[in-house]
Tab-separated table of C-alpha atoms and ligand atoms in Angstrom:
chain	number	residue	atom	x	y	z
A	1186	MET	CA	0.094	0.042	0.151
A	1187	SER	CA	1.105	3.607	-0.778
A	1188	THR	CA	1.857	5.966	1.380
A	1189	VAL	CA	3.448	9.016	-0.178
A	1190	ARG	CA	1.277	12.130	-0.416
A	1191	ARG	CA	0.325	13.001	-4.282
A	1192	ALA	CA	0.726	16.804	-4.683
A	1193	SER	CA	-2.458	18.593	-5.653
A	1194	PRO	CA	-2.152	20.058	-9.157
A	1195	LEU	CA	-3.498	24.007	-10.225
A	1196	ILE	CA	-2.326	26.516	-8.593
A	1197	SER	CA	-4.239	29.491	-8.318
A	1198	GLN	CA	-2.376	32.765	-9.280
A	1199	VAL	CA	-3.070	33.909	-5.580
A	1200	GLU	CA	-1.185	30.975	-4.889
A	1201	ALA	CA	1.711	31.266	-7.505
A	1202	ARG	CA	1.860	35.155	-5.574
A	1203	GLU	CA	2.469	33.448	-2.326
A	1204	LEU	CA	5.602	31.272	-3.465
A	1205	GLY	CA	6.723	34.383	-4.432
A	1206	LEU	CA	6.075	34.354	-8.458
A	1207	ASP	CA	5.320	37.856	-9.902
A	1208	ARG	CA	4.226	38.429	-13.498
A	1209	PRO	CA	7.843	38.826	-14.810
A	1210	ASP	CA	8.495	35.464	-13.030
A	1211	LEU	CA	6.002	33.829	-14.370
A	1212	ILE	CA	6.972	34.512	-17.908
A	1213	GLY	CA	10.636	34.133	-17.200
A	1214	ILE	CA	10.175	30.054	-16.668
A	1215	TYR	CA	8.074	29.875	-19.692
A	1216	ARG	CA	10.858	31.195	-21.054
A	1217	ASN	CA	13.095	28.934	-19.610
A	1218	MET	CA	11.026	25.688	-20.288
A	1219	LEU	CA	10.669	27.304	-23.895
A	1220	ALA	CA	14.291	27.658	-24.470
A	1221	THR	CA	14.963	24.038	-23.359
A	1222	ARG	CA	12.489	22.787	-25.820
A	1223	ARG	CA	13.938	25.200	-29.216
A	1224	ILE	CA	17.911	24.166	-28.245
A	1225	GLU	CA	16.825	20.550	-27.907
A	1226	GLU	CA	14.801	21.227	-31.090
A	1227	ARG	CA	17.807	22.349	-32.573
A	1228	GLY	CA	20.265	20.015	-31.733
A	1229	ASN	CA	17.929	17.338	-33.432
A	1230	LEU	CA	18.519	19.156	-36.470
A	1231	LEU	CA	21.971	19.871	-36.331
A	1232	PHE	CA	22.230	16.098	-35.729
A	1233	LYS	CA	20.494	14.923	-38.907
A	1234	ALA	CA	22.530	17.733	-40.838
A	1235	GLY	CA	25.995	15.247	-39.706
A	1236	ARG	CA	26.599	18.754	-37.431
A	1237	LEU	CA	26.386	17.274	-34.347
A	1238	PRO	CA	29.299	13.852	-33.590
A	1239	GLY	CA	28.153	10.860	-31.288
A	1240	SER	CA	24.746	10.370	-29.826
A	1241	TYR	CA	21.764	12.647	-28.879
A	1242	TYR	CA	19.793	12.702	-26.206
A	1243	THR	CA	16.484	15.091	-25.555
A	1244	GLY	CA	14.493	15.328	-22.363
A	1245	ARG	CA	11.189	16.633	-23.933
A	1246	GLY	CA	8.388	16.022	-21.645
A	1247	ASN	CA	10.506	16.517	-19.249
A	1248	GLU	CA	10.837	20.687	-19.501
A	1249	ALA	CA	8.394	21.425	-16.271
A	1250	SER	CA	10.355	19.249	-14.548
A	1251	SER	CA	14.013	20.571	-15.059
A	1252	VAL	CA	12.840	23.840	-14.638
A	1253	GLY	CA	10.742	23.877	-11.724
A	1254	VAL	CA	13.107	21.892	-9.810
A	1255	ALA	CA	16.075	23.702	-10.616
A	1256	THR	CA	13.826	27.561	-10.025
A	1257	ALA	CA	13.456	26.603	-6.839
A	1258	MET	CA	17.004	26.144	-5.986
A	1259	GLY	CA	18.328	29.373	-4.560
A	1260	PRO	CA	22.141	30.561	-5.881
A	1261	ASP	CA	24.716	28.677	-3.665
A	1262	ASP	CA	22.765	25.123	-3.881
A	1263	ILE	CA	24.189	21.917	-6.091
A	1264	ALA	CA	22.642	20.197	-8.437
A	1265	SER	CA	23.790	16.960	-10.604
A	1266	PRO	CA	21.378	16.772	-13.741
A	1267	LEU	CA	20.870	14.369	-15.928
A	1268	HIS	CA	20.450	13.298	-19.580
A	1269	ARG	CA	17.105	15.028	-19.553
A	1270	ASN	CA	17.873	17.868	-17.634
A	1271	LEU	CA	18.849	20.465	-19.521
A	1272	GLY	CA	16.222	23.307	-18.400
A	1273	VAL	CA	18.459	23.001	-15.246
A	1274	HIS	CA	21.632	24.205	-17.128
A	1275	VAL	CA	19.102	26.851	-18.621
A	1276	VAL	CA	17.629	28.248	-15.114
A	1277	ARG	CA	21.127	28.599	-14.095
A	1278	GLY	CA	22.429	30.590	-17.106
A	1279	ILE	CA	24.714	28.487	-19.411
A	1280	GLN	CA	24.103	30.424	-22.615
A	1281	PRO	CA	23.337	28.283	-25.680
A	1282	ALA	CA	26.994	28.899	-27.393
A	1283	ALA	CA	28.026	26.859	-24.975
A	1284	ILE	CA	25.212	24.665	-25.197
A	1285	PHE	CA	25.448	23.890	-28.509
A	1286	CYS	CA	29.334	24.124	-28.277
A	1287	GLN	CA	29.161	20.785	-26.099
A	1288	PHE	CA	26.877	19.360	-28.134
A	1289	MET	CA	29.266	19.677	-31.313
A	1290	GLY	CA	32.516	18.667	-29.374
A	1291	ARG	CA	33.808	21.768	-29.963
A	1292	SER	CA	36.741	23.440	-26.808
A	1293	GLY	CA	34.268	26.567	-26.225
A	1294	GLY	CA	31.905	23.356	-24.378
A	1295	ALA	CA	31.990	22.227	-20.572
A	1296	THR	CA	33.972	19.574	-21.469
A	1297	GLY	CA	36.281	20.973	-24.118
A	1298	GLY	CA	35.349	18.742	-26.576
A	1299	ARG	CA	35.991	15.470	-24.408
A	1300	ASP	CA	31.824	15.286	-24.488
A	1301	SER	CA	28.990	15.943	-26.594
A	1302	ASN	CA	25.194	16.666	-25.157
A	1303	LEU	CA	24.984	13.085	-22.922
A	1304	ARG	CA	26.844	15.009	-20.010
A	1305	SER	CA	27.510	18.503	-19.228
A	1306	ASN	CA	29.086	20.114	-16.278
A	1307	ASP	CA	29.651	24.023	-15.506
A	1308	PHE	CA	33.012	23.095	-13.025
A	1309	GLY	CA	35.560	26.070	-12.108
A	1310	SER	CA	32.087	28.722	-12.278
A	1311	GLU	CA	29.658	29.754	-9.139
A	1312	ARG	CA	26.032	27.502	-11.037
A	1313	GLY	CA	26.814	24.506	-8.764
A	1314	LEU	CA	26.136	22.220	-11.820
A	1315	LEU	CA	27.848	18.433	-11.499
A	1316	ALA	CA	28.464	16.648	-15.345
A	1317	GLY	CA	26.591	13.478	-14.822
A	1318	VAL	CA	28.486	9.949	-16.061
A	1319	SER	CA	27.499	6.775	-18.067
A	1320	HIS	CA	26.866	4.596	-15.499
A	1321	LEU	CA	23.915	5.259	-13.869
A	1322	PRO	CA	22.899	6.906	-11.002
A	1323	ALA	CA	26.180	6.994	-10.134
A	1324	MET	CA	26.122	10.541	-9.678
A	1325	ILE	CA	23.881	10.333	-6.556
A	1326	PRO	CA	26.030	9.041	-4.044
A	1327	THR	CA	28.092	12.057	-5.208
A	1328	ILE	CA	26.017	14.770	-4.204
A	1329	THR	CA	24.601	12.753	-1.175
A	1330	GLY	CA	28.328	13.472	-0.300
A	1331	ILE	CA	27.740	17.202	-1.126
A	1332	ALA	CA	24.869	17.672	1.279
A	1333	LEU	CA	27.001	15.488	3.779
A	1334	ALA	CA	29.570	18.375	3.135
A	1335	PHE	CA	27.138	21.067	3.270
A	1336	GLN	CA	25.856	19.710	7.149
A	1337	LEU	CA	29.022	18.903	8.830
A	1338	ARG	CA	30.009	22.585	7.933
A	1339	ARG	CA	27.102	23.822	8.420
A	1340	GLU	CA	26.295	25.523	5.417
A	1341	PRO	CA	22.797	26.435	4.694
A	1342	ARG	CA	23.176	24.390	0.912
A	1343	VAL	CA	20.599	22.126	-0.672
A	1344	ALA	CA	22.142	19.340	-3.024
A	1345	VAL	CA	19.282	17.975	-5.546
A	1346	GLY	CA	20.203	15.169	-7.370
A	1347	TRP	CA	18.222	13.548	-10.681
A	1348	CYS	CA	18.158	9.968	-11.453
A	1349	GLY	CA	15.706	8.343	-13.918
A	1350	ASP	CA	12.904	5.525	-12.958
A	1351	GLY	CA	15.170	2.563	-13.779
A	1352	ALA	CA	17.980	3.547	-12.949
A	1353	ALA	CA	16.781	4.366	-9.245
A	1354	ALA	CA	16.479	0.286	-8.824
A	1355	ARG	CA	20.707	0.375	-8.530
A	1356	GLY	CA	21.793	-0.378	-5.544
A	1357	ASP	CA	23.551	3.960	-5.372
A	1358	MET	CA	20.371	4.735	-5.355
A	1359	HIS	CA	19.095	3.074	-2.390
A	1360	GLU	CA	22.345	3.515	-0.150
A	1361	ALA	CA	22.392	7.121	-0.505
A	1362	MET	CA	19.003	7.042	0.506
A	1363	ASN	CA	19.731	5.556	3.527
A	1364	LEU	CA	22.443	7.442	4.027
A	1365	ALA	CA	20.426	11.103	3.697
A	1366	GLY	CA	17.290	9.490	5.904
A	1367	VAL	CA	19.789	8.340	8.753
A	1368	ARG	CA	21.583	11.665	9.013
A	1369	ARG	CA	19.054	13.929	7.576
A	1370	LEU	CA	20.466	15.478	5.139
A	1371	PRO	CA	19.653	18.620	3.114
A	1372	MET	CA	19.178	16.549	0.012
A	1373	VAL	CA	16.550	16.221	-2.185
A	1374	PHE	CA	16.396	13.305	-4.622
A	1375	VAL	CA	14.224	13.707	-7.996
A	1376	ILE	CA	13.311	10.813	-10.015
A	1377	ASP	CA	12.415	11.676	-13.377
A	1378	ASN	CA	9.700	9.016	-13.503
A	1379	ASN	CA	9.333	9.108	-17.245
A	1380	GLN	CA	7.628	5.794	-17.471
A	1381	TYR	CA	10.584	3.719	-19.264
A	1382	SER	CA	13.949	2.829	-18.761
A	1383	TYR	CA	15.088	2.413	-22.417
A	1384	SER	CA	12.775	-0.267	-23.776
A	1385	THR	CA	11.515	-1.341	-20.450
A	1386	PRO	CA	8.208	0.138	-19.164
A	1387	ASN	CA	7.190	0.842	-15.222
A	1388	ARG	CA	5.476	-2.195	-14.525
A	1389	LEU	CA	8.891	-4.476	-15.125
A	1390	SER	CA	10.946	-2.101	-13.555
A	1391	PHE	CA	9.536	-1.804	-10.036
A	1392	ALA	CA	7.085	-3.908	-7.792
A	1393	CYS	CA	5.894	-0.850	-5.426
A	1394	ASP	CA	2.774	1.561	-5.886
A	1395	HIS	CA	5.067	4.920	-6.960
A	1396	LEU	CA	8.815	5.132	-6.666
A	1397	ALA	CA	7.811	7.969	-4.085
A	1398	ASP	CA	6.913	4.989	-1.561
A	1399	ARG	CA	11.093	4.501	-1.008
A	1400	GLY	CA	10.768	7.814	0.704
A	1401	PRO	CA	8.803	6.751	3.780
A	1402	ALA	CA	10.951	3.461	3.421
A	1403	TYR	CA	14.023	5.369	4.288
A	1404	GLY	CA	12.632	7.487	6.944
A	1405	PHE	CA	11.755	10.764	4.745
A	1406	GLU	CA	8.636	11.981	2.946
A	1407	GLY	CA	7.771	10.709	-0.904
A	1408	ILE	CA	5.909	12.400	-2.782
A	1409	VAL	CA	3.813	11.792	-6.515
A	1410	VAL	CA	4.104	14.789	-8.738
A	1411	ASP	CA	2.549	15.744	-11.385
A	1412	GLY	CA	5.813	16.450	-13.529
A	1413	THR	CA	3.959	18.049	-16.787
A	1414	ASP	CA	2.395	20.765	-14.327
A	1415	VAL	CA	6.297	23.662	-13.625
A	1416	LEU	CA	4.075	25.271	-11.062
A	1417	THR	CA	3.324	22.183	-8.850
A	1418	VAL	CA	6.591	20.980	-9.089
A	1419	LEU	CA	8.178	23.957	-8.565
A	1420	ARG	CA	6.185	24.473	-5.472
A	1421	GLU	CA	7.008	20.972	-4.186
A	1422	ALA	CA	10.552	22.024	-5.249
A	1423	GLN	CA	10.556	24.463	-3.608
A	1424	ARG	CA	8.691	22.893	-0.067
A	1425	ALA	CA	11.401	20.140	-0.202
A	1426	ILE	CA	14.582	22.597	-0.344
A	1427	GLU	CA	13.038	24.666	2.245
A	1428	ARG	CA	12.936	21.556	4.862
A	1429	ALA	CA	16.501	20.457	4.003
A	1430	ARG	CA	18.099	24.045	3.930
A	1431	ASP	CA	16.071	24.162	7.773
A	1432	GLY	CA	17.188	20.970	9.160
A	1433	GLY	CA	14.856	18.917	8.287
A	1434	GLY	CA	16.373	16.359	6.017
A	1435	PRO	CA	15.566	14.809	2.748
A	1436	THR	CA	12.875	14.305	0.796
A	1437	LEU	CA	11.917	12.180	-2.532
A	1438	LEU	CA	10.423	13.998	-5.593
A	1439	GLU	CA	8.636	11.688	-7.878
A	1440	LEU	CA	7.830	13.744	-10.945
A	1441	VAL	CA	5.531	11.777	-13.461
A	1442	THR	CA	6.052	12.675	-17.131
A	1443	LEU	CA	6.448	10.248	-20.379
A	1444	ARG	CA	9.732	10.355	-22.392
A	1445	MET	CA	8.007	11.786	-25.667
A	1446	GLU	CA	10.828	10.762	-27.667
A	1447	GLY	CA	13.392	7.869	-28.267
A	1448	HIS	CA	16.169	7.252	-25.754
A	1449	ALA	CA	18.240	8.640	-28.252
A	1450	VAL	CA	18.114	9.331	-31.949
A	1451	HIS	CA	18.752	5.629	-32.552
A	1452	ASP	CA	15.663	4.631	-31.225
A	1453	ASP	CA	11.889	5.238	-32.639
A	1454	ALA	CA	10.452	4.210	-29.213
A	1455	GLY	CA	7.726	1.695	-30.923
A	1456	TYR	CA	7.339	-0.069	-27.647
A	1457	VAL	CA	5.437	3.032	-26.628
A	1458	PRO	CA	1.638	2.369	-27.228
A	1459	ARG	CA	0.003	5.408	-28.871
A	1460	GLU	CA	-2.834	6.014	-26.913
A	1461	LEU	CA	-0.117	6.798	-23.610
A	1462	LEU	CA	2.042	8.978	-26.366
A	1463	ALA	CA	-1.652	10.637	-26.490
A	1464	GLU	CA	-2.518	11.580	-22.636
A	1465	PHE	CA	1.337	13.116	-22.383
A	1466	ALA	CA	0.967	15.388	-26.201
A	1467	ALA	CA	-2.227	16.302	-24.827
A	1468	LYS	CA	-0.464	17.810	-21.422
A	1469	ASP	CA	2.259	18.722	-23.195
A	1470	PRO	CA	4.251	20.826	-20.173
A	1471	LEU	CA	5.106	23.983	-22.599
A	1472	ASP	CA	1.816	24.525	-23.816
A	1473	ARG	CA	-0.337	22.842	-19.970
A	1474	PHE	CA	1.835	26.557	-18.622
A	1475	ARG	CA	1.032	28.533	-21.780
A	1476	GLY	CA	-2.471	27.955	-21.381
A	1477	TRP	CA	-2.068	28.803	-17.507
A	1478	LEU	CA	-0.406	32.157	-19.018
A	1479	GLU	CA	-2.682	32.910	-21.305
A	1480	GLU	CA	-6.312	32.684	-18.717
A	1481	VAL	CA	-4.364	33.803	-15.555
A	1482	GLU	CA	-1.568	36.129	-16.185
A	1483	GLU	CA	-3.366	37.394	-19.216
A	1484	VAL	CA	-0.637	36.848	-21.356
A	1485	GLY	CA	-1.457	37.851	-25.084
A	1486	GLU	CA	-0.503	36.404	-28.822
A	1487	ASP	CA	1.850	38.884	-29.136
A	1488	GLU	CA	3.963	38.824	-25.972
A	1489	LEU	CA	4.357	35.023	-26.603
A	1490	ALA	CA	5.055	35.771	-30.052
A	1491	SER	CA	7.770	38.200	-29.300
A	1492	LEU	CA	9.385	35.994	-26.685
A	1493	GLU	CA	9.747	32.841	-29.352
A	1494	ASP	CA	11.692	35.254	-31.852
A	1495	GLU	CA	14.054	36.200	-28.907
A	1496	VAL	CA	14.159	32.877	-28.213
A	1497	ALA	CA	15.196	32.164	-31.707
A	1498	ALA	CA	17.614	34.461	-32.369
A	1499	TRP	CA	19.194	34.289	-29.353
A	1500	ILE	CA	19.605	30.367	-30.270
A	1501	ASP	CA	21.299	31.642	-33.829
A	1502	ALA	CA	23.347	33.773	-32.182
A	1503	GLY	CA	24.333	30.337	-29.817
A	1504	VAL	CA	24.802	28.232	-32.903
A	1505	ALA	CA	26.639	30.890	-35.288
A	1506	GLU	CA	28.957	31.076	-31.885
A	1507	ALA	CA	29.550	27.369	-31.462
A	1508	GLU	CA	30.624	26.656	-34.827
A	1509	ALA	CA	32.759	29.271	-34.993
A	1510	SER	CA	34.547	27.537	-31.790
A	1511	PRO	CA	37.935	25.596	-32.759
A	1512	MET	CA	37.577	21.873	-32.431
A	1513	PRO	CA	39.731	20.834	-29.091
A	1514	ASP	CA	43.805	20.594	-30.011
A	1515	PRO	CA	44.495	17.079	-29.291
A	1516	ALA	CA	47.610	17.869	-27.626
A	1517	THR	CA	45.239	18.806	-24.561
A	1518	ALA	CA	43.572	15.663	-24.488
A	1519	THR	CA	45.284	14.728	-21.264
A	1520	ASP	CA	44.609	17.749	-19.513
A	1521	ARG	CA	41.911	18.157	-16.742
A	1522	VAL	CA	42.964	14.024	-16.235
A	1523	TYR	CA	43.545	13.948	-12.403
A	1524	GLY	CA	45.414	10.306	-10.684
B	82	TPP	C1	24.291	1.657	-15.023
B	82	TPP	C2	24.022	1.304	-16.001
B	82	TPP	N1	23.505	0.436	-16.541
B	82	TPP	C3	23.206	0.690	-17.801
B	82	TPP	C4	23.012	1.962	-18.317
B	82	TPP	C5	23.205	1.911	-20.134
B	82	TPP	N2	21.680	2.771	-19.956
B	82	TPP	C6	21.931	4.178	-20.440
B	82	TPP	S1	20.535	4.967	-20.190
B	82	TPP	C7	19.224	3.774	-19.742
B	82	TPP	C8	18.169	3.725	-19.503
B	82	TPP	C9	18.085	4.207	-18.155
B	82	TPP	O1	16.577	4.401	-17.615
B	82	TPP	P1	15.885	5.400	-17.056
B	82	TPP	O2	17.025	5.656	-15.547
B	82	TPP	O3	14.557	4.947	-16.136
B	82	TPP	O4	16.517	7.105	-17.091
B	82	TPP	P2	15.939	7.707	-18.785
B	82	TPP	O5	17.023	7.254	-19.808
B	82	TPP	O6	14.274	6.956	-18.287
B	82	TPP	O7	15.424	9.324	-18.995
B	82	TPP	C10	20.503	2.820	-18.982
B	82	TPP	C11	19.755	1.072	-19.421
B	82	TPP	C12	23.975	3.063	-17.773
B	82	TPP	N3	23.733	4.031	-18.331
B	82	TPP	N4	24.710	2.404	-17.135
């Protein structure tokens, strides 16, 4: 039997104001979601045109969860986003030029051309973004260790770690949640439940009702959240982050979405039932939030059209800058390698 709370959806304007969000903030959230979607779409086109090396992964359908959680974070908090979480990078202020440099393997990218769109980071700046690594969810023990460091140093900072529904089955995640529960670490675990782990559906991945049930199993709250509704995500993330900062320990947020594209470009996701895709297409995170802004904040067509233009120009400039960035010098291949 499930012991988790289900976050109530549909936030009113009054509640949005109570969350500290005025009209420009709300439009800014939409802009970040829009930028995330459009950057990924442009990356797809560039990949098809042979201008991106390696493979290509997107988080389409996941924009509300990445942007919603990242918006709730404080400037000194640390995040470890994954391959579906470009929105976290956008919210933390990574510019399209740097993102496309990373996608294109150019020297101006976060890893200096050592990797592509799958793993990015922002070491050395103040933006607090840890890179993902291939082994999932290997960053979860690392980010939990960072939460432990914050606690030991008595720093009022929170660590936020992302994990997929499939990777949540691995020992790393269970051990990290256990440690975080025992030590009441300033940590928020975010499981992006996009219902598929490559081609494996939830029913073959776990036998509990909700992944959030694992929070109470380790001594903290688990909350199931509609991951297509950015304001609900933001509210729950804000509460969880505040609680962690105030010494109240960790929270597990299960954000329910659907991976709207294949695992990566090579996968047509033919195994996802059409009805399920249609159900989630009807509650597309961008469409939903745009509808809310139109209805509640009376954002008009002109305002939305100029946002589209602004984001498109920003992305165009980023792509041009990235294409002018040199390929990495092979002589630097062993730089940044530590023993
Ligand atoms: C330890 C480990 N095993 C297998 C893989 C190969 N792999 C990469 S992504 C992936 C699916 C992960 O599913 P999930 O955690 O649900 O995240 P999603 O990709 O669906 O967002 C797999 C099996 C891996 N990266 N790491």
